[in-house]
CSV table of C-alpha atoms and ligand atoms in Angstrom, one decimal:
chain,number,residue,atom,x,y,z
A,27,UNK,CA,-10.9,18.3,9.7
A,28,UNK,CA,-10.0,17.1,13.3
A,29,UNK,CA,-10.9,13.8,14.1
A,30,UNK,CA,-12.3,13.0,17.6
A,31,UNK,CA,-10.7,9.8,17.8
A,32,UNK,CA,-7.1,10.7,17.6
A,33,UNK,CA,-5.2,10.3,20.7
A,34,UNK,CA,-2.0,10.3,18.9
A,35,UNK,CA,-0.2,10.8,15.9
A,36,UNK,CA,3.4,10.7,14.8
A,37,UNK,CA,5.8,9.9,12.1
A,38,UNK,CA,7.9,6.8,13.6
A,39,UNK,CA,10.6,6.5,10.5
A,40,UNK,CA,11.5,8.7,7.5
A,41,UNK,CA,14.2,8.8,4.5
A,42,UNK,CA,17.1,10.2,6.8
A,43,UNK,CA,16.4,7.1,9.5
A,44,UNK,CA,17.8,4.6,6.7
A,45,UNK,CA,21.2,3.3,6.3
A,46,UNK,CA,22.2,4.4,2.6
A,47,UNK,CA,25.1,1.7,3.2
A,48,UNK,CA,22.6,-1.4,3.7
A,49,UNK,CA,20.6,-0.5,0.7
A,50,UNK,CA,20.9,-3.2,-2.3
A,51,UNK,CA,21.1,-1.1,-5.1
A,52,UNK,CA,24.0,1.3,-3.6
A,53,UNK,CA,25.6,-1.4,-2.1
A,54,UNK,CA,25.0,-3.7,-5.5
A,55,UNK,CA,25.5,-1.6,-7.9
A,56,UNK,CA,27.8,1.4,-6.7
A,57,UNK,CA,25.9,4.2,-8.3
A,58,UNK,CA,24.9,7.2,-6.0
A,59,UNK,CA,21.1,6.6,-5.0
A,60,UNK,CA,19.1,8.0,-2.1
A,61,UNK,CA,15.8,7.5,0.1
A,62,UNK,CA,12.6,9.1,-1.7
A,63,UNK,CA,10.8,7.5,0.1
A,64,UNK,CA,10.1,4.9,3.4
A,65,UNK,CA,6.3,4.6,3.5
A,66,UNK,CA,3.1,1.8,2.8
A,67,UNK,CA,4.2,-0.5,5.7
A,68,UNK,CA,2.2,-3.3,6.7
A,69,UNK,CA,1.9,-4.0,10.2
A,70,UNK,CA,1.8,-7.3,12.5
A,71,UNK,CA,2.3,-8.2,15.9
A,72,UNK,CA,5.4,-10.6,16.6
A,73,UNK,CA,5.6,-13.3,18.9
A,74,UNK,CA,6.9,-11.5,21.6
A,75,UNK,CA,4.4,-8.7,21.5
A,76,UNK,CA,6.6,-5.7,19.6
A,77,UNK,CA,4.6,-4.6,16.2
A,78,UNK,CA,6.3,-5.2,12.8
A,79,UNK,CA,6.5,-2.8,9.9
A,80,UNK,CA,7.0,-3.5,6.8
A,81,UNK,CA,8.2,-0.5,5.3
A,82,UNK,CA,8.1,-0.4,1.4
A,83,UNK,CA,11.6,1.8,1.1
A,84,UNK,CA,11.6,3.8,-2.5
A,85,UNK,CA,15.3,3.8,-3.8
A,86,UNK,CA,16.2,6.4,-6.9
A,87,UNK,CA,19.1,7.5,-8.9
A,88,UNK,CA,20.8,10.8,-7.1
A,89,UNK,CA,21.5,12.2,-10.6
A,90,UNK,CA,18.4,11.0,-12.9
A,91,UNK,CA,18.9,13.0,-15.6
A,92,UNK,CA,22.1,12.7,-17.4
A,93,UNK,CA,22.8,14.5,-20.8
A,94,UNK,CA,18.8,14.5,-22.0
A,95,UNK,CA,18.5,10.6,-20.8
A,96,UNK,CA,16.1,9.8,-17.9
A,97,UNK,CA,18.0,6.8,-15.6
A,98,UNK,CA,15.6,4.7,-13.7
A,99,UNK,CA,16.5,1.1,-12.0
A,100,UNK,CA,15.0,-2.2,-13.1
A,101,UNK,CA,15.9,-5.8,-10.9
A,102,UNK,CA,18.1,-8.1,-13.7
A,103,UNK,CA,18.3,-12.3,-12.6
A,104,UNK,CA,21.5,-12.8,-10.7
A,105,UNK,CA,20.0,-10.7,-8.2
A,106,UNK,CA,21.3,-7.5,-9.5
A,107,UNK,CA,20.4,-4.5,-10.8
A,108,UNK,CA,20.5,-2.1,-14.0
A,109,UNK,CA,20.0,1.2,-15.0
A,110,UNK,CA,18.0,1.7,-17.9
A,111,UNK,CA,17.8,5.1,-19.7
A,112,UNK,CA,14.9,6.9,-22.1
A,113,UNK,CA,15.4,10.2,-24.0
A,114,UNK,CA,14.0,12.8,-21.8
A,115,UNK,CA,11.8,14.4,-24.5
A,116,UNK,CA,10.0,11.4,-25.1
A,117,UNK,CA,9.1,11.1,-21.6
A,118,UNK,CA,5.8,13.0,-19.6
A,119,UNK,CA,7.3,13.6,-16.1
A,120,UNK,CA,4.5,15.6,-14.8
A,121,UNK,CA,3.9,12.8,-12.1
A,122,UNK,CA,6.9,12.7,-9.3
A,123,UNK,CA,6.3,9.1,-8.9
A,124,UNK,CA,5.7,7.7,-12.7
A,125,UNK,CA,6.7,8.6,-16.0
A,126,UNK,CA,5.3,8.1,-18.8
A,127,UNK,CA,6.4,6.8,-22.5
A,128,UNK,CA,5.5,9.1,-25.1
A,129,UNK,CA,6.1,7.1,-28.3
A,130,UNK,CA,3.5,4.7,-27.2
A,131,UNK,CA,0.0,6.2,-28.0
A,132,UNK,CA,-2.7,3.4,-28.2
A,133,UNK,CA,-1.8,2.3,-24.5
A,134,UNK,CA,-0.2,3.6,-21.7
A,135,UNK,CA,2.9,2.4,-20.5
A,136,UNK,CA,5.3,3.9,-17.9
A,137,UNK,CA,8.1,3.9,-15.6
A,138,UNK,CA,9.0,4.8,-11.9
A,139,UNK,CA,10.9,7.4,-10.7
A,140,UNK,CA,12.4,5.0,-8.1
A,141,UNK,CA,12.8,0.9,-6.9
A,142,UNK,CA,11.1,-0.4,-4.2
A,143,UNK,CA,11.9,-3.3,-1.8
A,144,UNK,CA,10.9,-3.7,2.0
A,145,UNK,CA,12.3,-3.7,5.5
A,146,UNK,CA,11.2,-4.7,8.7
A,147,UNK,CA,11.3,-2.3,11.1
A,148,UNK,CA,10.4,-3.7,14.8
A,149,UNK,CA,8.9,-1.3,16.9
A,150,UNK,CA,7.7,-1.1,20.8
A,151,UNK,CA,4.5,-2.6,21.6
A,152,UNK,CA,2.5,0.4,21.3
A,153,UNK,CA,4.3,1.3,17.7
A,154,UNK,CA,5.8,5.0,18.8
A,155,UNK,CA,9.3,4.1,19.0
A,156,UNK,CA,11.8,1.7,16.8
A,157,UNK,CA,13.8,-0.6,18.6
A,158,UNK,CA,15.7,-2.2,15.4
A,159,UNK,CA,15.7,-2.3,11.4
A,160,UNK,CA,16.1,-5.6,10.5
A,161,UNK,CA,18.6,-5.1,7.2
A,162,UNK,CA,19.6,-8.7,7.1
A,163,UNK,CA,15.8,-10.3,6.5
A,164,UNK,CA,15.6,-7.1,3.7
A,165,UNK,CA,12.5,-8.1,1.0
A,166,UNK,CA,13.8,-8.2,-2.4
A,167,UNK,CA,12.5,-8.9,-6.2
A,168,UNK,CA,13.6,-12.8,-6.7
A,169,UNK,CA,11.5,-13.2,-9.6
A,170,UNK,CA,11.4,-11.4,-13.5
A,171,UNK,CA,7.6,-10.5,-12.3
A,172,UNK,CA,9.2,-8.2,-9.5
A,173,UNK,CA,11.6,-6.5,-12.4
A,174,UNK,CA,10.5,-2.5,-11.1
A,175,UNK,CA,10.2,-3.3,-7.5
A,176,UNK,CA,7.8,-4.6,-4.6
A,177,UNK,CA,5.2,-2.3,-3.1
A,178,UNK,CA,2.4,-1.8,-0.4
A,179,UNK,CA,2.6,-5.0,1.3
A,180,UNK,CA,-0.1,-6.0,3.9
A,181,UNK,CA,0.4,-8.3,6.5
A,182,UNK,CA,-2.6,-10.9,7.8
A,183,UNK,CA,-2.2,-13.0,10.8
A,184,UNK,CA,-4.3,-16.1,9.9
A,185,UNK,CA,-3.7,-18.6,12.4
A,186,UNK,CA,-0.6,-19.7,13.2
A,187,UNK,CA,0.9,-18.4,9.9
A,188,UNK,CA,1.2,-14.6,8.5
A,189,UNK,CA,0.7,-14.2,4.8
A,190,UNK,CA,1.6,-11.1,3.6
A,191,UNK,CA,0.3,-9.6,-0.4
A,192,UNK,CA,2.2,-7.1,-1.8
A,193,UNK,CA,2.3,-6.0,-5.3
A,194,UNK,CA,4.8,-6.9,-7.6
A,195,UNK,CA,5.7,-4.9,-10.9
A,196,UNK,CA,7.4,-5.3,-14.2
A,197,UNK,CA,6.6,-5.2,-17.8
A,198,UNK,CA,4.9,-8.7,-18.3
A,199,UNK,CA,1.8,-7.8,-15.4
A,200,UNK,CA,1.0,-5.6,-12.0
A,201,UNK,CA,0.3,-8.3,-10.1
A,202,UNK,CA,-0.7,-9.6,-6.4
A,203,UNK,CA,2.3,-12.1,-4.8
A,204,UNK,CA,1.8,-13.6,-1.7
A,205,UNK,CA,4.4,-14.4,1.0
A,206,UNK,CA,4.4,-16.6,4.2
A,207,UNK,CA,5.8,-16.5,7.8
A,208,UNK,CA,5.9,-18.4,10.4
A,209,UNK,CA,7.1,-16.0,12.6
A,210,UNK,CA,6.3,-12.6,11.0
A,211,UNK,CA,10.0,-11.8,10.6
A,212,UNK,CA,11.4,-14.5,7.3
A,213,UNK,CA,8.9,-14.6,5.2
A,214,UNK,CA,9.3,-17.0,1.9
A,215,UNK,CA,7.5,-15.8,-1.7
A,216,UNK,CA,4.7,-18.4,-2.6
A,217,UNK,CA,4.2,-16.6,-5.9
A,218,UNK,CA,1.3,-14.6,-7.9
A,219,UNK,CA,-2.0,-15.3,-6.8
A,220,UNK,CA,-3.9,-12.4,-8.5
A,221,UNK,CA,-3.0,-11.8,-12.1
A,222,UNK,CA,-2.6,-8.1,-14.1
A,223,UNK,CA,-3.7,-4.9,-12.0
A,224,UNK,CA,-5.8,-5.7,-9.2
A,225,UNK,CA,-3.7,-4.1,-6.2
A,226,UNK,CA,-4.6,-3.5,-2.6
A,227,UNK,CA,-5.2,-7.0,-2.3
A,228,UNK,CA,-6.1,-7.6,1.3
A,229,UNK,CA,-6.7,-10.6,3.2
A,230,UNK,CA,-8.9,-11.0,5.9
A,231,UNK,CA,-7.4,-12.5,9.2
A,232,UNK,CA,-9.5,-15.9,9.6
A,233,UNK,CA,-11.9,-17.3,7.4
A,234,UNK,CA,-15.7,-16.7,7.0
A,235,UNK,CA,-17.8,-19.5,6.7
A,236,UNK,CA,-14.6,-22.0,6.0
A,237,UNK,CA,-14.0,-19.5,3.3
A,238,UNK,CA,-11.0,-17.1,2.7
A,239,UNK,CA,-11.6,-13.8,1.7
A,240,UNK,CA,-10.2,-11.2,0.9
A,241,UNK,CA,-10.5,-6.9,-0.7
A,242,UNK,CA,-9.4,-6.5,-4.1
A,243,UNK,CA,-9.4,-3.8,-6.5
A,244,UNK,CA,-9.4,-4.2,-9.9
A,245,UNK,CA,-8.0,-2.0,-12.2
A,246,UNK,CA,-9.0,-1.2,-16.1
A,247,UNK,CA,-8.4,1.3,-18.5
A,248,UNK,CA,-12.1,1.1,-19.8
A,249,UNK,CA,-15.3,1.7,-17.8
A,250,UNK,CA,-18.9,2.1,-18.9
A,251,UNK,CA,-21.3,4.6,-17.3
A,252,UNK,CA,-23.3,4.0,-14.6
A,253,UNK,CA,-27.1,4.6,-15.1
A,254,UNK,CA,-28.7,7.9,-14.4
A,255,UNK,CA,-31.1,6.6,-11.1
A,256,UNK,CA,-27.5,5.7,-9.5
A,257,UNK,CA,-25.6,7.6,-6.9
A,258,UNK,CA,-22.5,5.4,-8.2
A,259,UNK,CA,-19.8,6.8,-10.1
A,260,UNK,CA,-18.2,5.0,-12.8
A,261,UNK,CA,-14.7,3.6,-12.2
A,262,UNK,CA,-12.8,1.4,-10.0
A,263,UNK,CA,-14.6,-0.6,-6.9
A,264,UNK,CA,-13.3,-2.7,-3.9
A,265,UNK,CA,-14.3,-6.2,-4.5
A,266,UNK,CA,-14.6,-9.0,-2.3
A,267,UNK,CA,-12.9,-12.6,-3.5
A,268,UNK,CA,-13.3,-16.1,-1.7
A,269,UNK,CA,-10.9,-19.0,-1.7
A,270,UNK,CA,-10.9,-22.5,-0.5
A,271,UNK,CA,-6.7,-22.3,-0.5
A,272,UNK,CA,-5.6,-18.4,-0.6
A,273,UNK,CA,-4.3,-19.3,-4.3
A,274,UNK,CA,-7.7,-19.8,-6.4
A,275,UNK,CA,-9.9,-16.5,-5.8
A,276,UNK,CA,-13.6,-16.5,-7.2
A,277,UNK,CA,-14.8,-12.7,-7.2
A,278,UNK,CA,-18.0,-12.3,-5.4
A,279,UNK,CA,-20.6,-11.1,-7.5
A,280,UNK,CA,-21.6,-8.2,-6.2
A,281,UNK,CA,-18.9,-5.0,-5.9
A,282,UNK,CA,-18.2,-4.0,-2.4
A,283,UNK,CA,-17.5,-0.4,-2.1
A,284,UNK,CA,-17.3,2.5,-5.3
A,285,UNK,CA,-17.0,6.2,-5.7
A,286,UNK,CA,-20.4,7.5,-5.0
A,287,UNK,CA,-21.7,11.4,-5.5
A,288,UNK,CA,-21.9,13.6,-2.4
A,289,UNK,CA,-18.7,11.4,-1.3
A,290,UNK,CA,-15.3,13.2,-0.8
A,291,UNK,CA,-14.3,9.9,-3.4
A,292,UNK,CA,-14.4,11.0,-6.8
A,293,UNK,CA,-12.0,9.3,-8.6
A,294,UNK,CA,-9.8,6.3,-6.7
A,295,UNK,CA,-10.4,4.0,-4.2
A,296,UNK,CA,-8.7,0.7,-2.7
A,297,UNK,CA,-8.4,-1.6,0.2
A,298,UNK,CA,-6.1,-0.2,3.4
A,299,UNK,CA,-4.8,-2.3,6.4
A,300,UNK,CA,-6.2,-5.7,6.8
A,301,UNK,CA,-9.9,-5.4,8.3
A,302,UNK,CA,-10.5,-5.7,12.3
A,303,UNK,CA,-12.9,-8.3,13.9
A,304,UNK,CA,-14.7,-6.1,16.5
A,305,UNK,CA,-18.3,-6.2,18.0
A,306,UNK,CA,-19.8,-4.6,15.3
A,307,UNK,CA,-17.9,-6.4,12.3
A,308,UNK,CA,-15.4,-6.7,10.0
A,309,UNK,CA,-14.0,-2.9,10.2
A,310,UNK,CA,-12.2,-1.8,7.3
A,311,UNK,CA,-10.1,1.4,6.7
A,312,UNK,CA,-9.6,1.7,3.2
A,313,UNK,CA,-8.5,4.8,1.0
A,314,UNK,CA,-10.3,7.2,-1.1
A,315,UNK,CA,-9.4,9.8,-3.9
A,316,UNK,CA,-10.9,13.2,-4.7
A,317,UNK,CA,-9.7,14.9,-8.0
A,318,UNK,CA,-6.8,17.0,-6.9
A,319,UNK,CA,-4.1,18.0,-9.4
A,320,UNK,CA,-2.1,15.5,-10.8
A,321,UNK,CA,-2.2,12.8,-8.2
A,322,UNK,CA,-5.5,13.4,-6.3
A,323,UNK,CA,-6.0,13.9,-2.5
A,324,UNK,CA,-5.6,10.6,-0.7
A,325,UNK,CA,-7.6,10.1,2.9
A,326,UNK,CA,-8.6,7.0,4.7
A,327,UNK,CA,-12.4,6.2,5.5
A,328,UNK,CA,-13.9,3.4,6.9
A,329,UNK,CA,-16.4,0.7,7.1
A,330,UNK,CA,-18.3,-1.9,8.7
A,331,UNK,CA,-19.0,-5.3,7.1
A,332,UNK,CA,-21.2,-8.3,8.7
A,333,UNK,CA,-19.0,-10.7,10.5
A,334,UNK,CA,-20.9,-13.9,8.9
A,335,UNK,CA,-21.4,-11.8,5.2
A,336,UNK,CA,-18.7,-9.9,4.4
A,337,UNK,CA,-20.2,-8.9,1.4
A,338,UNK,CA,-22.9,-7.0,3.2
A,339,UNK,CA,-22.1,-3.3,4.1
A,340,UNK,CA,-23.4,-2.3,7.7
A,341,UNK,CA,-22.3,1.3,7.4
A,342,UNK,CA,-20.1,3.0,5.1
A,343,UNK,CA,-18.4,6.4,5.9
A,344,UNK,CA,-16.8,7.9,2.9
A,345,UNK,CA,-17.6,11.9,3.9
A,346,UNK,CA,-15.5,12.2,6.7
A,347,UNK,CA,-11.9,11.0,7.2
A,348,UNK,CA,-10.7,9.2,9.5
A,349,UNK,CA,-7.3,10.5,8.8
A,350,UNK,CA,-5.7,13.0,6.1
A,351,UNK,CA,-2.4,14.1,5.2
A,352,UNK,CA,-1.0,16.4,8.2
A,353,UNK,CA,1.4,18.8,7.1
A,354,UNK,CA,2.4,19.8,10.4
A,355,UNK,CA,3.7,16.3,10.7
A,356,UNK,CA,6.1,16.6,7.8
A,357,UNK,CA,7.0,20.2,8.2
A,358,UNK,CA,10.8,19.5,9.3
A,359,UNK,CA,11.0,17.0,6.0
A,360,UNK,CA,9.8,20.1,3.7
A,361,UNK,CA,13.2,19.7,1.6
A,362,UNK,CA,12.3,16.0,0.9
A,363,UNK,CA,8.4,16.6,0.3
A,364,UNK,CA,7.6,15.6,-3.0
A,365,UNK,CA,3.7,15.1,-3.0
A,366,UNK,CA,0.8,16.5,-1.2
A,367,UNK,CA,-2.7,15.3,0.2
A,368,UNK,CA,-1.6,12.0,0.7
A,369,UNK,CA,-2.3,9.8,3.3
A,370,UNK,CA,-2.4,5.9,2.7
A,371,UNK,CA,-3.1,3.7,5.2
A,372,UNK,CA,-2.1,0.3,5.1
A,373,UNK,CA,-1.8,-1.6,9.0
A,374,UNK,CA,-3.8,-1.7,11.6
A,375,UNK,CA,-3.9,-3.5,15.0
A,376,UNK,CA,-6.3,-3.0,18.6
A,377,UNK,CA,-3.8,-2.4,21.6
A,378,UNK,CA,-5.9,-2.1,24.9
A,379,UNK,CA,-8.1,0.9,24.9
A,380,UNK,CA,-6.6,1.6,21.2
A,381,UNK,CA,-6.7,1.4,18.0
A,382,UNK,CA,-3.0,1.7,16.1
A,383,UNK,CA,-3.4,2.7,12.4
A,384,UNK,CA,-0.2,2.4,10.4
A,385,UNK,CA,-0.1,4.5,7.6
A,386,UNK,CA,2.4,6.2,4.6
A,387,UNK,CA,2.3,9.7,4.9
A,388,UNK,CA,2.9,11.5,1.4
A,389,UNK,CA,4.6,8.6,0.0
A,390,UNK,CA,7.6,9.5,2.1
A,391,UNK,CA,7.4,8.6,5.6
A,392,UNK,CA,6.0,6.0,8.4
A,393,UNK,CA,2.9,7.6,10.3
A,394,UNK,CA,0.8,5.8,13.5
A,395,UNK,CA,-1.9,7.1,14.3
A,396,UNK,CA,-3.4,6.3,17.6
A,397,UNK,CA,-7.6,6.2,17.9
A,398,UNK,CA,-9.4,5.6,20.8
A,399,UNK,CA,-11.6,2.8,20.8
A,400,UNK,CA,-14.9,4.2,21.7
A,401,UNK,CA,-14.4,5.0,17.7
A,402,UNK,CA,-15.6,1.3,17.3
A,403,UNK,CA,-18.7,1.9,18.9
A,404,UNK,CA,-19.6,5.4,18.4
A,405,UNK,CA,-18.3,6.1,15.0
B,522,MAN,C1,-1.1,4.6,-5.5
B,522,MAN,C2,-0.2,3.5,-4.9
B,522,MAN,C3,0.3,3.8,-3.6
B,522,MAN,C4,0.7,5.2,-3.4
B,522,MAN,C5,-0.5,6.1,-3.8
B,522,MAN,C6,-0.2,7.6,-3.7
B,522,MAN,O1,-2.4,4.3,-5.2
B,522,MAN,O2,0.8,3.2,-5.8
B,522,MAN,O3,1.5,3.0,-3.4
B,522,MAN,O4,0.9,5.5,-2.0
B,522,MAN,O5,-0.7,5.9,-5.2
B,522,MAN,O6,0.9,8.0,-4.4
């Protein structure tokens, strides 16, 4: 579908724009790797007025099967890394992105297909150009939490400070971690502040009522049906969470956003790029899923929350995108192309007479998107 609102829209960085020789598990651990990925960046504005990626760069083994093993990277203390290796039979690898244990039947445990760590990438004002990848202030796991990487970060300006979630995974949880900046370029880890699977954790730019807040998305493995007078589906939800400190988070009772019928969201959904005070509210792009194969289609809808009461919904649009997965955009990258249908947005900022939407396209590349602003009135 062709959204009215696009003015502009480009792919600003992909796999073959990064420097195999400045990545940390090449460089730390000699074995061949290479980019699958350089996608999910958050977004800020710096100081002097360029915009900030923070690009969550997916590093794998070249070779990853090696006489009927699977070899996948996990973090070690001392700042290193190791490859660990599984017998391939005992492995499902129908998912590109995650593989899953077979011996384990009573829960679901798996592993990724590559490591994830993040780069700033500066870029012009406007976002459509780079101007320098910043490989000395690389983002990497510090902690035994982080032991299979750090992904999807999302940068908040909240006052003078930006605080950036991303989510942090290993074997003991899937957890939020929160970082801080005083200058959007060296950020410092402050630690876990949401505990086992709730990711897309997103905080909102200035406080509500003297309140944090932020979007959250818990994730089980057990749901319970919704009743038969309800348009809801059963599953996942965004929440909403308030803090007095950004470290202790009280879920607000009532859920913000679910799959609903007659919705192109059927399965999926989570929190996108940090939501945008305009004159109509708090607007929010998040992401959707519709059943689609293995992985689903991923698109980014939006909507509009009350600037006082974030928890009320002032209009929803989950029919039609705002943005889907363009394959004319990643037609040149077909021999890298692993996935399909997926767009994931995950920055955005107002420029002028613009909106700039920041976004991983197909879990391989950096796409902006630029919308006009009459969106915020007219959509
Ligand atoms: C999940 C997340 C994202 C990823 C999408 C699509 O929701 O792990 O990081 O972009 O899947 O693969």
């Amino acid at each position: 579908m062709k959204q009215p609102y696009i003015l502009y829209d480009k792919l600003v960085l992909s796999p073959g724009d990064i420097d195999l020789n400045q990545c940390p598990i090449h460089v730390k651990t000699g074995i061949e790797t290479f980019i699958l990925g350089a996608f999910n960046p958050g977004m800020t504005r710096l100081p002097n007025g360029n915009l900030l990626l923070m690009v969550r760069i997916a590093e794998a083994v070249k070779e990853p099967i090696k006489e009927g093993r699977f070899r996948f990277i996990r973090w070690a203390p001392g700042n290193t890394y190791e490859i660990e290796e599984h017998p391939t039979y005992q492995l499902d690898t129908s998912d590109p992105r995650k593989f899953r244990f077979l011996e384990h039947e009573h829960i679901r445990v798996f592993g990724l297909t590559s490591f994830s760590w993040l780069l700033p990438v500066e870029l012009t004002p406007d976002g459509l150009n780079i101007l320098k990848l910043h490989y000395d202030k690389i983002i990497e796991p510090t902690q035994s939490y982080q032991e299979y990487g750090i992904e999807d970060p999302r940068i908040s300006r909240i006052g003078d400070d930006y605080f950036m979630t991303t989510c942090s995974v290993s074997s003991q949880r899937h957890s939020t971690t929160l970082y801080q900046s005083k200058d959007g370029l060296h950020y410092s880890l402050l630690g876990i502040i949401m505990d086992h699977q709730n990711k897309d954790m997103i905080l909102f730019p200035q406080r509500i009522n003297e309140k944090y807040y932020a979007l959250t998305r818990p994730l089980g493995e057990l749901y319970f049906t919704t009743g038969s007078d309800s348009t809801d589906l059963p599953g996942p939800s965004i929440n909403l969470s308030e803090s007095p400190n950004l470290f202790h988070w009280k879920p607000v009772e009532s859920f913000l956003i679910r799959a609903r019928q007659n919705s192109l969201i059927s399965y999926k959904l989570g929190g996108g790029a940090p939501p945008l005070l305009t004159d109509r509210g708090w607007l929010c792009f998040f992401h959707g899923v519709g059943k689609f194969g293995t992985v689903g289609k991923y698109r980014t809808f939006y909507a509009f929350l009350d600037k006082d009461n974030p928890e009320k919904i002032l209009k929803l649009n989950d029919k039609n995108p705002v943005l889907e997965a363009n394959p004319s955009l990643t037609e040149h990258l077909s021999d890298l192309v692993y996935l399909t249908d997926v767009v994931f947005t995950t920055g955005a900022e107002i420029l002028d007479n613009r909106i700039i939407l920041a976004s991983g396209e197909l879990d391989l590349a950096c796409r902006i998107t630029h919308l006009d602003s009459r969106f915020i009135e007219e959509a």
